């Protein structure tokens, strides 16, 4: 019976597999046209927190799809991407990568626990409208969350400090530098007195960040446009009448004393 080996050789083999992991579960494709380069990034990640496993696909940094593992389908971030989400030829490869990723967490995680510093990113939310702001017209508020690591969070909305129901799912995607970003959407019809807040909670440590949105720089409404047009028309007519009166008075002969 040979001498008992320590964990070193096993760790080296696992680290070799870990080196292969990004090549297996992250794919980047770039091509050149006459103007610029474009990058399509396919990123799968797994962790001990929720979600345990997730997949995001981005094009030039903008997320196109996430993946619903319970239904084995891609989920488009925006309705315009729905037709492209029907691709199913790589479903078996996605589930292979999922198993591989989770296997690495189970085998490598316990051996490296306490040996690698734990990274944390405090999420930073920012709220803006998807389209130019016009009072009384449907719009969408976007809560963009940056500096997110690890990618585990909850996003809630409030309107004048009252919780809002019916928000869309939160989409999480990987960005350069091994960090993540998230987007939450809320359909609204803006009014001048609105006050919305996006509340982001980092589930791993309970850190909470809030960003507020109030209407600013709204485009003129149809009613205001009509009123301004009416005022301008009235001033124009008044100017014409004053001009005619002045012309008539100027042509009237002066009487001699």
XYZ file of C-alpha atoms in Angstrom:
257
model
C 0.000 0.000 0.000
C 1.585 3.234 -1.129
C 1.912 6.368 0.967
C -1.304 8.296 1.499
C -1.531 11.274 -0.793
C -2.701 14.677 0.390
C -5.311 16.784 -1.344
C -2.726 18.464 -3.598
C -2.938 16.166 -6.671
C -6.721 16.051 -6.474
C -6.884 19.845 -6.236
C -4.619 20.175 -9.261
C -6.913 17.921 -11.279
C -9.969 19.892 -10.155
C -8.248 23.185 -10.940
C -7.502 21.857 -14.406
C -11.216 21.130 -14.825
C -12.010 24.579 -13.451
C -9.758 26.066 -16.141
C -11.789 24.196 -18.724
C -15.049 25.406 -17.198
C -15.148 28.837 -18.851
C -14.407 27.207 -22.207
C -17.281 24.798 -21.649
C -19.961 27.117 -20.310
C -18.969 30.502 -21.708
C -18.734 31.018 -25.419
C -17.901 34.259 -27.178
C -18.215 34.773 -30.891
C -16.968 37.915 -32.618
C -17.108 38.824 -36.236
C -16.074 41.901 -38.168
C -18.134 43.857 -40.623
C -17.299 47.068 -42.398
C -18.019 49.151 -39.284
C -17.202 47.384 -36.013
C -16.826 44.154 -34.027
C -19.790 42.433 -32.375
C -19.772 39.926 -29.519
C -22.343 37.291 -28.627
C -21.764 35.928 -25.096
C -23.328 32.761 -23.696
C -22.747 32.551 -19.917
C -23.902 29.870 -17.499
C -23.263 30.239 -13.763
C -24.117 28.210 -10.683
C -23.872 29.065 -6.992
C -25.047 28.077 -3.523
C -27.620 30.892 -3.458
C -30.739 31.506 -5.482
C -30.783 31.043 -8.387
C -28.706 27.882 -8.071
C -28.062 27.838 -11.811
C -28.790 30.351 -14.561
C -27.953 31.136 -18.150
C -27.790 34.503 -19.903
C -27.028 35.373 -23.513
C -25.986 38.873 -24.526
C -25.142 40.691 -27.734
C -22.694 43.574 -27.427
C -23.419 43.704 -23.693
C -27.227 43.862 -24.065
C -29.069 40.822 -22.748
C -31.172 38.936 -25.279
C -32.284 35.826 -23.350
C -32.284 34.025 -20.046
C -33.167 30.326 -19.726
C -36.027 28.649 -17.878
C -34.638 25.279 -16.784
C -38.031 24.051 -15.547
C -39.531 24.373 -19.029
C -36.317 24.017 -21.067
C -36.931 27.200 -23.036
C -35.224 30.520 -23.625
C -36.963 33.584 -22.183
C -36.588 36.801 -24.215
C -35.816 39.942 -22.229
C -37.928 42.022 -24.620
C -40.904 40.920 -26.773
C -38.969 41.879 -29.912
C -36.594 38.946 -29.266
C -39.340 36.305 -29.016
C -38.895 34.895 -32.517
C -35.188 34.302 -31.886
C -35.868 32.422 -28.642
C -37.230 29.353 -30.440
C -33.796 27.782 -31.026
C -33.736 24.342 -29.384
C -30.852 22.493 -31.056
C -28.486 23.181 -28.137
C -30.811 22.243 -25.243
C -28.901 19.025 -24.496
C -25.602 20.948 -24.433
C -27.099 23.503 -22.031
C -28.145 20.786 -19.590
C -24.729 19.134 -19.885
C -23.093 22.435 -18.952
C -25.537 22.810 -16.063
C -24.533 19.429 -14.625
C -20.846 20.148 -15.169
C -21.104 23.519 -13.414
C -22.948 22.102 -10.409
C -20.493 19.204 -10.183
C -17.612 21.682 -9.936
C -19.397 23.564 -7.139
C -19.930 20.360 -5.166
C -16.415 18.979 -5.609
C -14.259 22.069 -5.678
C -16.193 24.365 -3.345
C -15.624 22.466 -0.069
C -11.889 22.053 -0.765
C -11.357 25.785 -1.369
C -13.667 27.083 1.336
C -11.792 29.526 3.560
C -8.771 29.603 1.218
C -10.104 32.107 -1.322
C -11.308 35.587 -0.275
C -15.049 36.052 -0.677
C -15.950 38.788 -3.139
C -18.933 41.057 -2.661
C -20.383 43.806 -4.806
C -22.859 46.320 -3.408
C -25.647 46.676 -6.006
C -26.270 50.141 -7.434
C -29.796 50.754 -8.847
C -30.778 53.435 -11.344
C -34.340 54.072 -12.594
C -35.238 55.603 -15.963
C -38.009 55.411 -18.563
C -37.793 53.116 -21.560
C -39.300 55.784 -23.845
C -39.384 59.598 -23.713
C -41.625 60.782 -20.895
C -45.128 61.976 -21.818
C -47.784 62.413 -19.141
C -50.867 60.258 -19.604
C -49.216 57.892 -22.106
C -48.158 54.314 -21.208
C -44.450 53.860 -20.583
C -42.070 51.452 -18.833
C -39.790 52.171 -15.897
C -36.461 50.339 -15.993
C -34.503 49.628 -12.823
C -30.920 48.935 -13.904
C -28.746 47.292 -11.223
C -24.964 47.341 -11.626
C -21.998 46.183 -9.496
C -23.815 42.968 -8.647
C -21.824 40.020 -7.259
C -22.743 37.317 -6.531
C -25.859 37.445 -8.739
C -28.526 36.882 -6.077
C -31.047 39.652 -5.422
C -34.684 40.629 -5.084
C -36.177 43.719 -6.706
C -39.419 45.318 -5.522
C -41.216 48.490 -6.618
C -43.194 51.050 -4.665
C -45.475 53.891 -5.797
C -45.695 56.638 -3.192
C -44.400 54.149 -0.582
C -47.071 51.558 -1.498
C -45.870 48.188 -2.893
C -46.625 47.676 -6.591
C -47.853 44.356 -7.954
C -47.490 42.935 -11.435
C -43.822 43.644 -12.107
C -42.023 41.650 -14.792
C -39.347 39.054 -13.958
C -35.886 40.374 -13.096
C -33.273 39.573 -15.751
C -29.658 39.000 -14.674
C -26.747 38.938 -17.122
C -22.960 38.705 -16.929
C -20.744 41.634 -17.919
C -17.010 42.029 -18.399
C -14.892 41.668 -15.280
C -16.851 38.737 -13.787
C -19.596 40.960 -12.425
C -23.305 40.991 -13.176
C -26.084 43.417 -13.966
C -29.841 43.098 -13.557
C -32.923 44.735 -15.055
C -36.430 44.992 -13.647
C -39.340 46.504 -15.594
C -42.564 48.164 -14.466
C -45.347 49.301 -16.810
C -46.695 52.716 -15.800
C -48.753 55.640 -17.071
C -46.827 58.642 -15.724
C -48.526 61.541 -13.943
C -46.881 64.789 -12.735
C -47.244 63.796 -9.033
C -45.701 60.306 -9.371
C -42.991 59.002 -7.047
C -41.669 55.498 -7.756
C -38.901 53.656 -5.930
C -36.900 50.588 -6.940
C -35.732 48.611 -3.892
C -32.855 46.171 -4.452
C -31.874 43.679 -1.739
C -28.672 41.646 -2.026
C -29.861 38.368 -0.555
C -26.437 37.080 0.462
C -25.843 39.852 3.018
C -29.164 41.716 3.271
C -27.703 44.926 1.839
C -30.475 47.155 0.451
C -30.185 50.016 -2.046
C -32.998 52.282 -3.246
C -33.326 54.599 -6.223
C -36.239 57.007 -6.696
C -37.901 58.253 -9.859
C -39.945 61.427 -10.264
C -41.092 62.901 -13.598
C -38.576 65.246 -15.202
C -38.204 66.797 -18.647
C -41.566 65.556 -19.896
C -42.448 66.086 -23.538
C -45.419 68.435 -24.136
C -48.738 66.594 -23.987
C -51.319 66.738 -26.799
C -53.518 69.068 -24.734
C -50.638 71.453 -24.085
C -49.698 71.362 -27.747
C -53.278 72.196 -28.752
C -53.437 75.063 -26.246
C -50.135 76.489 -27.470
C -51.269 76.189 -31.079
C -54.540 77.968 -30.198
C -52.710 80.769 -28.429
C -50.299 81.161 -31.333
C -53.192 81.240 -33.817
C -55.031 83.831 -31.715
C -51.946 86.022 -31.506
C -51.512 85.699 -35.258
C -55.094 86.797 -35.965
C -54.722 89.681 -33.507
C -51.544 90.766 -35.251
C -53.277 90.750 -38.640
C -56.176 92.871 -37.302
C -53.826 95.372 -35.677
C -51.878 95.588 -38.914
C -55.037 96.277 -40.947
C -56.146 98.991 -38.514
C -52.758 100.702 -38.733
C -52.802 100.534 -42.537
C -56.307 102.059 -42.698
C -55.396 104.814 -40.266
C -52.236 105.600 -42.177
C -54.192 106.021 -45.450
C -56.970 108.185 -43.938
C -56.437 111.847 -45.016
C -55.847 114.347 -42.266
C -58.487 117.108 -42.005
C -57.380 120.769 -42.110
C -58.138 123.003 -39.144
